Coordinates of C-alpha atoms in Angstrom, one line a residue:
M20 CA 0.0 0.0 0.0
A21 CA 1.1 3.6 -0.6
D22 CA 1.9 5.8 2.3
S23 CA -0.1 8.8 3.2
T24 CA 0.3 12.2 4.9
D25 CA -1.2 14.3 7.6
T26 CA -1.1 17.6 5.8
V27 CA -4.9 17.7 5.3
T28 CA -7.8 20.0 5.8
T29 CA -9.8 17.4 7.5
P30 CA -7.2 14.9 9.1
A31 CA -7.8 11.2 8.8
P32 CA -8.3 9.6 12.3
R33 CA -4.9 7.8 12.1
T34 CA -2.2 9.9 10.5
N35 CA 1.3 8.8 9.3
E36 CA 3.3 11.9 9.9
N37 CA 6.5 10.0 10.6
R38 CA 6.6 8.4 7.2
S39 CA 4.8 10.9 5.1
T40 CA 6.4 11.7 1.7
T41 CA 3.5 13.7 0.2
P42 CA 4.8 17.1 -1.0
A43 CA 3.7 20.1 1.0
S44 CA 5.3 23.0 -0.7
S45 CA 3.1 25.9 -1.9
V46 CA 4.3 25.3 -5.5
F47 CA 3.1 21.7 -5.3
K48 CA -0.3 22.6 -3.8
E49 CA -0.9 25.2 -6.5
Y50 CA 0.1 22.9 -9.3
I51 CA -1.9 19.9 -8.1
S52 CA -5.0 22.0 -7.8
S53 CA -4.8 23.3 -11.4
R54 CA -5.8 22.2 -14.9
W55 CA -8.4 19.6 -14.1
A56 CA -11.2 18.9 -16.5
E57 CA -14.5 20.2 -15.5
R58 CA -16.6 17.6 -13.7
T59 CA -19.5 16.3 -15.7
D60 CA -21.7 14.7 -13.0
A61 CA -24.6 12.7 -14.4
M62 CA -27.7 12.8 -12.2
P63 CA -28.9 9.3 -11.5
G64 CA -32.6 8.5 -11.3
A65 CA -34.0 7.3 -8.0
R66 CA -32.9 3.8 -7.2
E67 CA -35.5 1.0 -7.1
Q68 CA -35.5 0.8 -3.3
A69 CA -36.0 4.6 -2.7
S70 CA -39.8 4.4 -2.7
F71 CA -39.7 1.5 -0.3
A72 CA -37.3 3.3 2.0
A73 CA -39.6 6.3 2.0
A74 CA -42.5 4.1 3.0
R75 CA -40.4 2.6 5.9
R76 CA -39.6 6.1 7.1
E77 CA -43.2 7.0 7.1
R78 CA -44.0 4.0 9.2
L79 CA -41.3 4.9 11.7
S80 CA -42.5 8.5 11.8
E81 CA -46.0 7.4 12.9
L82 CA -44.4 5.7 15.9
Y83 CA -42.6 8.8 17.1
P84 CA -44.7 11.9 16.6
G85 CA -42.9 15.1 17.6
Q86 CA -39.5 13.4 18.3
R87 CA -36.3 13.8 16.4
L88 CA -34.8 10.5 15.3
V89 CA -31.1 10.2 14.5
I90 CA -29.8 7.0 12.7
P91 CA -26.1 7.0 11.9
A92 CA -24.6 4.8 9.2
G93 CA -21.5 4.2 11.3
R94 CA -17.8 4.8 10.6
L95 CA -14.8 2.9 9.4
K96 CA -13.5 0.3 11.9
Q97 CA -9.8 -0.1 12.4
R98 CA -8.3 -3.4 11.4
A99 CA -4.7 -2.7 12.2
N100 CA -2.7 0.5 12.6
D101 CA -3.9 2.7 9.7
T102 CA -5.8 0.1 7.8
D103 CA -9.6 -0.4 8.1
Y104 CA -12.1 -3.1 7.5
A105 CA -14.3 -2.6 4.5
F106 CA -17.1 -0.3 5.4
R107 CA -20.6 -1.6 5.9
A108 CA -23.4 0.8 7.0
H109 CA -25.6 -0.1 9.9
S110 CA -28.5 -2.2 8.7
A111 CA -31.1 0.2 10.1
F112 CA -29.5 3.1 8.1
A113 CA -29.6 1.0 5.0
Y114 CA -33.2 0.0 5.6
L115 CA -34.4 3.6 6.0
T116 CA -32.3 5.1 3.2
G117 CA -31.9 2.4 0.6
W118 CA -28.1 3.1 0.6
G119 CA -26.2 -0.2 0.6
S120 CA -22.7 -1.1 -0.4
D121 CA -22.1 2.3 -1.9
S122 CA -23.0 4.2 1.3
E123 CA -20.6 6.7 2.8
P124 CA -18.9 6.3 6.2
G125 CA -20.0 8.8 8.7
A126 CA -23.4 9.5 7.0
V127 CA -26.3 10.2 9.3
L128 CA -30.1 10.1 8.7
V129 CA -32.1 12.6 10.7
L130 CA -35.9 12.5 10.8
E131 CA -36.9 16.0 12.0
P132 CA -40.5 16.5 13.3
R133 CA -42.4 19.0 11.3
R134 CA -43.5 22.1 13.2
G135 CA -47.2 22.4 13.6
G136 CA -47.9 19.2 11.6
A137 CA -47.7 15.5 11.6
G138 CA -44.8 13.5 10.3
H139 CA -41.1 14.1 9.8
D140 CA -38.8 15.6 7.2
A141 CA -35.9 13.2 6.4
T142 CA -32.4 14.5 5.6
V143 CA -29.2 12.5 5.0
Y144 CA -26.0 14.2 6.0
F145 CA -22.7 13.0 4.6
R146 CA -19.2 14.3 4.0
E147 CA -19.3 15.8 0.6
R148 CA -16.4 15.3 -1.7
A149 CA -13.5 17.8 -1.3
G150 CA -12.9 20.4 -4.0
R151 CA -9.7 20.0 -6.1
D152 CA -8.4 23.2 -4.5
S153 CA -8.3 21.4 -1.1
D154 CA -5.4 19.3 0.1
E155 CA -8.1 16.9 1.4
F156 CA -8.5 15.9 -2.2
Y157 CA -5.1 14.4 -2.6
A158 CA -3.7 14.0 1.0
N159 CA -6.5 12.4 3.1
P160 CA -6.3 8.6 2.7
E161 CA -9.7 8.2 4.3
I162 CA -11.8 10.4 2.0
G163 CA -9.5 11.8 -0.6
E164 CA -10.3 10.9 -4.2
F165 CA -6.7 10.2 -5.0
W166 CA -6.8 7.4 -2.4
I167 CA -10.3 5.9 -2.6
G168 CA -11.6 7.1 -6.0
A169 CA -14.4 9.4 -7.1
R170 CA -17.1 10.2 -4.5
P171 CA -20.6 11.4 -5.2
S172 CA -21.8 15.0 -4.9
I173 CA -24.7 16.1 -2.7
A174 CA -26.9 16.5 -5.7
Q175 CA -26.1 13.0 -7.0
V176 CA -26.9 11.4 -3.6
A177 CA -30.1 13.4 -3.3
S178 CA -31.3 12.2 -6.7
D179 CA -30.2 8.6 -6.2
L180 CA -31.9 8.2 -2.8
A181 CA -34.8 10.6 -3.5
V182 CA -34.3 12.3 -0.2
A183 CA -33.0 15.6 1.0
V184 CA -29.2 15.6 1.4
R185 CA -26.9 18.1 3.1
G186 CA -23.2 18.3 3.9
I187 CA -21.9 16.8 7.1
A188 CA -21.0 20.3 8.5
D189 CA -24.7 21.2 8.6
L190 CA -25.3 18.3 11.1
D191 CA -24.1 20.5 14.0
H192 CA -27.6 21.8 14.5
V193 CA -28.6 18.4 15.9
F194 CA -26.4 19.1 18.9
T195 CA -27.7 22.7 19.5
V196 CA -30.7 21.4 21.5
V197 CA -30.7 17.7 22.4
D198 CA -33.5 17.0 24.8
T199 CA -35.7 14.0 25.7
E200 CA -37.3 14.4 22.3
T201 CA -34.1 13.5 20.4
L202 CA -33.5 9.8 20.1
V203 CA -30.4 8.1 18.6
L204 CA -29.6 4.6 17.4
R205 CA -26.8 4.1 19.9
E206 CA -25.0 1.1 18.6
A207 CA -24.5 2.5 15.0
D208 CA -21.8 5.1 15.8
P209 CA -20.5 5.1 19.4
A210 CA -18.5 8.4 18.8
F211 CA -21.6 10.1 17.5
T212 CA -23.7 8.7 20.4
L213 CA -21.2 10.1 22.9
R214 CA -21.7 13.6 21.4
V215 CA -25.5 13.2 21.7
D216 CA -25.1 12.1 25.4
E217 CA -22.9 15.1 26.1
A218 CA -25.4 17.4 24.5
R219 CA -28.2 15.9 26.6
L220 CA -26.2 16.5 29.8
R221 CA -25.6 20.1 28.8
F222 CA -29.3 20.6 28.0
A223 CA -30.3 19.1 31.4
A224 CA -27.8 21.2 33.3
E225 CA -28.9 24.4 31.5
K226 CA -32.5 23.5 32.2
V227 CA -31.8 23.3 35.9
L228 CA -30.0 26.7 35.9
N229 CA -32.7 28.4 33.8
N230 CA -35.3 27.2 36.3
N231 CA -33.4 28.8 39.1
A232 CA -33.2 25.5 40.8
S233 CA -29.5 25.3 41.5
D234 CA -30.3 24.0 45.0
T235 CA -32.1 21.0 43.5
P236 CA -29.9 17.9 43.4
F237 CA -28.8 17.4 39.8
S238 CA -28.1 13.9 38.4
L239 CA -26.0 13.4 35.3
E240 CA -27.8 10.2 34.6
V241 CA -29.5 9.9 31.2
N242 CA -31.1 6.6 31.7
D243 CA -34.5 7.7 30.5
E244 CA -33.1 8.8 27.2
H245 CA -31.2 5.6 26.9
E246 CA -34.4 3.6 27.4
Q247 CA -36.0 5.6 24.7
D248 CA -33.0 5.0 22.4
A249 CA -33.4 1.3 23.1
R250 CA -37.1 1.5 22.2
L251 CA -36.0 3.0 18.8
A252 CA -33.6 0.1 18.2
R253 CA -36.3 -2.3 19.1
D254 CA -38.9 -0.8 16.8
L255 CA -36.5 -0.7 13.9
S256 CA -35.9 -4.4 14.4
E257 CA -39.6 -5.2 14.6
M258 CA -40.4 -3.2 11.5
R259 CA -38.2 -5.6 9.5
L260 CA -39.9 -8.8 10.7
V261 CA -42.2 -8.7 7.7
K262 CA -40.5 -8.0 4.3
D263 CA -41.8 -5.8 1.6
P264 CA -41.8 -6.8 -2.1
Y265 CA -38.4 -5.2 -2.7
E266 CA -36.9 -7.1 0.2
I267 CA -38.4 -10.4 -0.9
E268 CA -37.0 -10.0 -4.4
Q269 CA -33.5 -9.3 -2.9
M270 CA -33.7 -12.4 -0.9
R271 CA -34.5 -14.5 -4.0
Q272 CA -31.5 -13.0 -5.7
A273 CA -29.2 -13.6 -2.7
V274 CA -30.3 -17.2 -2.5
A275 CA -29.7 -17.7 -6.3
A276 CA -26.2 -16.2 -6.0
T277 CA -25.5 -18.5 -3.1
A278 CA -26.6 -21.5 -5.0
R279 CA -24.1 -20.6 -7.7
G280 CA -21.4 -20.4 -5.0
F281 CA -22.3 -23.9 -3.8
D282 CA -21.9 -25.2 -7.4
D283 CA -18.5 -23.6 -7.6
V284 CA -17.4 -25.3 -4.4
I285 CA -18.5 -28.7 -5.6
R286 CA -16.7 -28.3 -9.0
D287 CA -13.5 -27.4 -7.0
L288 CA -13.8 -30.2 -4.4
P289 CA -11.1 -32.4 -6.1
R290 CA -8.6 -29.6 -5.8
S291 CA -9.7 -28.7 -2.3
S292 CA -9.4 -32.3 -1.1
S293 CA -5.8 -32.5 -2.3
H294 CA -4.6 -29.5 -0.2
A295 CA -3.5 -29.6 3.5
R296 CA -5.8 -26.7 4.2
G297 CA -8.5 -27.6 1.9
E298 CA -11.2 -25.8 4.0
R299 CA -9.4 -22.5 3.1
L300 CA -9.8 -23.3 -0.6
V301 CA -13.5 -24.0 -0.2
E302 CA -13.9 -20.7 1.6
G303 CA -12.0 -18.9 -1.1
V304 CA -14.0 -20.4 -3.9
F305 CA -17.2 -19.4 -2.3
N306 CA -16.0 -15.9 -1.4
T307 CA -14.9 -15.4 -5.0
R308 CA -18.5 -15.9 -6.1
A309 CA -19.7 -13.6 -3.4
R310 CA -17.5 -10.8 -4.7
V311 CA -18.5 -11.5 -8.3
D312 CA -22.3 -11.7 -7.8
G313 CA -22.7 -9.6 -4.7
N314 CA -21.0 -7.3 -2.2
T315 CA -19.3 -9.9 -0.1
V316 CA -20.3 -12.9 2.1
G317 CA -23.1 -12.2 4.6
Y318 CA -21.1 -13.7 7.4
D319 CA -17.9 -15.6 7.8
T320 CA -18.1 -18.8 5.8
I321 CA -18.2 -22.0 7.7
A322 CA -16.2 -24.7 5.7
A323 CA -16.1 -27.5 8.3
S324 CA -14.8 -30.9 7.2
G325 CA -14.6 -34.1 9.1
P326 CA -14.9 -33.5 12.9
H327 CA -14.8 -29.8 12.4
A328 CA -18.4 -30.2 11.2
C329 CA -19.3 -30.8 14.9
I330 CA -18.2 -27.2 15.8
L331 CA -21.2 -25.0 15.2
H332 CA -19.4 -21.8 14.1
W333 CA -16.1 -23.2 12.8
T334 CA -14.7 -20.3 10.8
R335 CA -10.9 -20.9 11.1
N336 CA -11.3 -23.1 8.1
D337 CA -7.7 -24.4 8.2
G338 CA -8.2 -28.1 8.1
P339 CA -8.1 -30.7 5.3
V340 CA -11.0 -31.8 3.2
A341 CA -10.5 -35.5 3.3
P342 CA -12.2 -38.0 1.0
G343 CA -14.5 -40.2 3.1
D344 CA -15.5 -37.3 5.3
V345 CA -18.4 -34.9 4.9
I346 CA -17.9 -31.2 4.7
L347 CA -20.5 -28.9 6.2
L348 CA -20.7 -25.7 4.2
D349 CA -22.7 -22.8 5.8
A350 CA -22.4 -19.8 3.6
G351 CA -24.4 -16.9 2.2
I352 CA -23.9 -14.1 -0.3
E353 CA -24.7 -10.6 0.6
L354 CA -25.9 -8.4 -2.3
D355 CA -25.0 -4.8 -2.8
S356 CA -28.3 -4.0 -1.1
Y357 CA -26.9 -5.8 2.0
Y358 CA -29.6 -8.5 1.9
T359 CA -28.1 -11.9 2.5
A360 CA -28.8 -15.6 2.1
D361 CA -27.9 -18.2 4.7
I362 CA -27.7 -21.7 3.4
T363 CA -26.1 -24.9 4.7
R364 CA -25.5 -28.2 2.9
T365 CA -23.5 -31.1 4.1
L366 CA -21.6 -32.8 1.3
P367 CA -19.7 -36.1 1.0
V368 CA -16.2 -35.1 -0.1
N369 CA -15.8 -38.1 -2.4
G370 CA -19.3 -37.8 -3.8
T371 CA -21.0 -40.6 -1.9
F372 CA -22.3 -40.9 1.6
S373 CA -21.4 -43.9 3.7
D374 CA -24.3 -45.8 5.2
V375 CA -23.6 -44.2 8.6
Q376 CA -23.3 -40.7 7.2
R377 CA -26.5 -41.2 5.1
R378 CA -28.4 -42.3 8.3
V379 CA -27.5 -39.2 10.1
Y380 CA -28.1 -37.0 7.1
E381 CA -31.6 -38.3 6.4
A382 CA -32.5 -37.9 10.1
V383 CA -31.6 -34.3 9.9
R384 CA -33.6 -33.9 6.7
E385 CA -36.5 -35.5 8.4
A386 CA -36.3 -32.9 11.2
A387 CA -36.2 -30.1 8.6
D388 CA -39.2 -31.5 6.8
A389 CA -41.1 -31.7 10.0
A390 CA -40.3 -28.0 10.7
F391 CA -41.4 -27.1 7.2
A392 CA -44.8 -28.6 7.8
V393 CA -45.3 -26.3 10.7
A394 CA -44.0 -23.1 9.1
R395 CA -47.2 -21.4 7.8
P396 CA -49.4 -18.4 8.7
G397 CA -51.1 -18.7 12.1
S398 CA -48.4 -21.0 13.6
V399 CA -46.3 -19.8 16.4
F400 CA -42.6 -19.3 15.5
R401 CA -41.3 -21.4 18.4
D402 CA -43.4 -24.4 17.2
V403 CA -41.1 -24.7 14.1
H404 CA -38.2 -25.5 16.4
A405 CA -40.4 -27.9 18.5
A406 CA -41.3 -29.9 15.4
A407 CA -37.6 -30.4 14.5
M408 CA -36.7 -31.2 18.1
A409 CA -39.3 -34.0 18.2
V410 CA -37.5 -35.8 15.4
I411 CA -34.1 -35.2 16.9
A412 CA -35.3 -36.7 20.2
R413 CA -36.9 -39.7 18.5
R414 CA -33.9 -40.5 16.4
T415 CA -31.2 -40.1 19.1
A416 CA -33.4 -42.3 21.4
E417 CA -33.7 -45.0 18.7
W418 CA -29.9 -45.0 18.4
G419 CA -29.5 -45.6 22.1
M420 CA -28.0 -42.2 23.0
L421 CA -30.5 -41.1 25.6
P422 CA -30.9 -42.3 29.1
V423 CA -34.6 -41.7 28.9
T424 CA -37.4 -42.1 26.3
A425 CA -37.8 -39.5 23.5
D426 CA -41.0 -38.2 25.2
E427 CA -39.2 -37.8 28.5
A428 CA -36.3 -36.0 26.9
L429 CA -38.7 -33.5 25.3
S430 CA -40.2 -32.5 28.6
P431 CA -39.1 -28.9 29.6
E432 CA -37.3 -30.2 32.7
N433 CA -35.0 -32.5 30.7
G434 CA -33.7 -31.9 27.2
H435 CA -31.2 -34.7 26.9
H436 CA -31.5 -34.7 23.1
R437 CA -30.3 -31.1 23.0
R438 CA -26.8 -32.4 23.7
Y439 CA -26.6 -33.2 20.0
M440 CA -28.2 -30.0 18.7
V441 CA -27.8 -27.1 21.1
H442 CA -28.8 -24.3 18.7
G443 CA -32.2 -23.2 17.5
T444 CA -33.9 -24.3 14.3
S445 CA -34.8 -20.9 12.9
H446 CA -33.9 -17.2 12.9
H447 CA -35.2 -14.3 10.8
L448 CA -33.1 -13.4 7.8
G449 CA -32.7 -10.2 5.7
L450 CA -30.3 -7.3 6.0
D451 CA -28.6 -9.2 8.9
V452 CA -28.0 -12.9 8.9
H453 CA -29.6 -12.9 12.3
D454 CA -32.2 -10.3 11.4
C455 CA -34.5 -8.4 13.8
A456 CA -32.4 -9.4 16.8
R457 CA -33.7 -6.5 18.9
A458 CA -37.3 -7.5 18.6
R459 CA -39.2 -8.5 21.8
R460 CA -39.7 -12.1 22.5
D461 CA -43.5 -11.9 21.9
M462 CA -42.7 -10.4 18.5
Y463 CA -40.1 -13.0 17.6
M464 CA -40.0 -16.4 19.4
D465 CA -43.5 -16.3 20.7
A466 CA -45.0 -14.5 17.7
V467 CA -47.6 -15.7 15.2
I468 CA -46.1 -16.4 11.8
E469 CA -47.2 -13.9 9.2
P470 CA -47.0 -13.7 5.4
G471 CA -43.9 -11.9 4.3
M472 CA -41.6 -13.3 7.0
V473 CA -38.3 -14.8 5.8
F474 CA -36.5 -17.1 8.1
T475 CA -34.2 -20.2 8.2
I476 CA -34.9 -23.8 9.0
E477 CA -31.7 -25.4 10.0
P478 CA -31.7 -28.5 12.2
G479 CA -28.5 -30.5 12.7
L480 CA -26.9 -33.4 14.5
Y481 CA -23.4 -33.0 15.9
F482 CA -21.6 -36.1 17.3
Q483 CA -18.4 -34.9 18.9
P484 CA -15.4 -37.3 18.3
D485 CA -14.9 -37.8 22.0
D486 CA -18.6 -38.1 23.1
L487 CA -18.9 -41.4 24.8
T488 CA -22.7 -41.3 24.7
V489 CA -22.5 -41.6 20.9
P490 CA -22.0 -45.0 19.2
A491 CA -18.4 -45.2 18.0
E492 CA -19.4 -45.3 14.3
L493 CA -21.2 -42.0 14.6
R494 CA -18.5 -40.0 16.4
G495 CA -17.0 -37.2 14.4
I496 CA -20.0 -36.8 12.1
G497 CA -21.7 -33.4 11.9
V498 CA -24.6 -32.6 9.6
R499 CA -26.7 -29.5 9.2
I500 CA -29.2 -28.7 6.4
E501 CA -30.4 -25.1 6.2
D502 CA -32.9 -23.5 3.9
D503 CA -34.3 -20.0 3.6
I504 CA -38.1 -19.9 3.5
L505 CA -40.7 -17.2 2.7
I506 CA -44.1 -17.3 4.4
T507 CA -46.8 -16.9 1.9
A508 CA -50.5 -16.3 2.3
D509 CA -51.3 -20.0 2.3
G510 CA -48.1 -21.7 3.4
A511 CA -44.3 -21.4 2.9
E512 CA -42.0 -21.3 -0.1
N513 CA -38.5 -22.7 0.2
L514 CA -36.5 -20.1 -1.5
S515 CA -33.5 -22.5 -1.6
A516 CA -35.4 -25.5 -2.9
A517 CA -33.3 -25.6 -6.1
I518 CA -30.2 -26.5 -4.1
P519 CA -30.4 -30.3 -3.7
R520 CA -31.4 -31.5 -0.2
T521 CA -31.9 -35.3 -0.1
A522 CA -29.0 -37.6 0.2
D523 CA -29.7 -39.1 -3.3
D524 CA -30.0 -35.6 -4.9
V525 CA -26.8 -34.4 -3.2
E526 CA -24.8 -37.3 -4.6
A527 CA -26.3 -36.8 -8.1
W528 CA -25.5 -33.0 -7.8
I529 CA -21.9 -33.7 -7.1
A530 CA -21.6 -36.3 -9.9
R531 CA -23.2 -33.9 -12.4
L532 CA -20.9 -31.0 -11.6
Q533 CA -17.7 -33.1 -11.5
A534 CA -18.4 -35.0 -14.6

């Protein structure tokens, strides 16, 4: 990577003054700011999701009459020294603006209540590009166009998102008066939230002084405001439980891209299985598809072969992919809109399940099918998990692993069968791989399933290699089958049904792609 300098109008957060080689003479500054072609900025039309984002803002506005709502996109996060992770805006910001992988670090959405009327006026604030007469243009490695490429103008973003847009400097008005009517999405940008909290304290202190109540005990606690902020985060999660038509189409596209990634992995299995760290090759092949067909992976790919398949979130991916083992691939592609798939398939490395592997695999598929049968409008979300668990309990009891009957294991005070599947069967899916995580339990786990919900069904069986309750021939086998489903008016659609699921179909899939 090239070095950078700290001779900037707006300094980057981590400068490199001790190794800067950027010229700083007045002659250089004058020369580099001259003789540039005039910018010819094309005005984009409003993106497809702009109208959906506007409707979401209106729904949020109805929940908070008269209150200012502040939703930051977040900032770059440091990886090491002066290098950062790739920026990803907070999902709530993306949901309310439609700005995805092309969003700008440090941007903030403000919903300002209208004076004397209902509703809010929405404005996006972001750091506009520097003029070519500014040293920020060439010397700031965080935002300078010499370093990161062309950046959009305020007018372009306003046209693209179909929302009012202003420069980041204009955001200071938010901190002029920050009272109990100003709420912020706290987790999105901790530094910004700290400024809000400091402004709240100043406002509270000034209020005490203005009321001539200096003898009244004054507390610096802002717990009430924090509780209101938490309510905002909760409501933004719950709004996303039911997807709109744009979101559903994005989910279809994310699943289709993920299916292509699985095909790529299978085609490359002979190469992966010949390398000492074959799991890394599997991960790399899938991630290549994610970068070609989407923004990136929606979460760290799990490429778990052999006994690693028994580790639920194995992401080190540094082991071999040995013929005779199965490899559990849990992966999803995130589109530029940030919507992600989440699919798992368990594949025999050499193309054929052994009898023992097939037995475990088909038991897991039976559990998934039982969960599918329950996933329909009017059912309770937790009943999907219960249906899968009934199969897991029955099969592990049949195989002699439980010290009690299946029915006894299923009683709330027991749960012996959960030793072999400690995770849940389903979670909501969308902008986040574990979507809507701030929703209340009665809106999530105990909620009635509605059309438009998208969630996973992912039972599994994991027999640790040193688990003495497991028959020896099953030890070291881990199987998970995960699909993404959409609840429809009269049932459920398996969005990932085109990716083979049965043991026979998986073997045929591998044979076809490796022929």
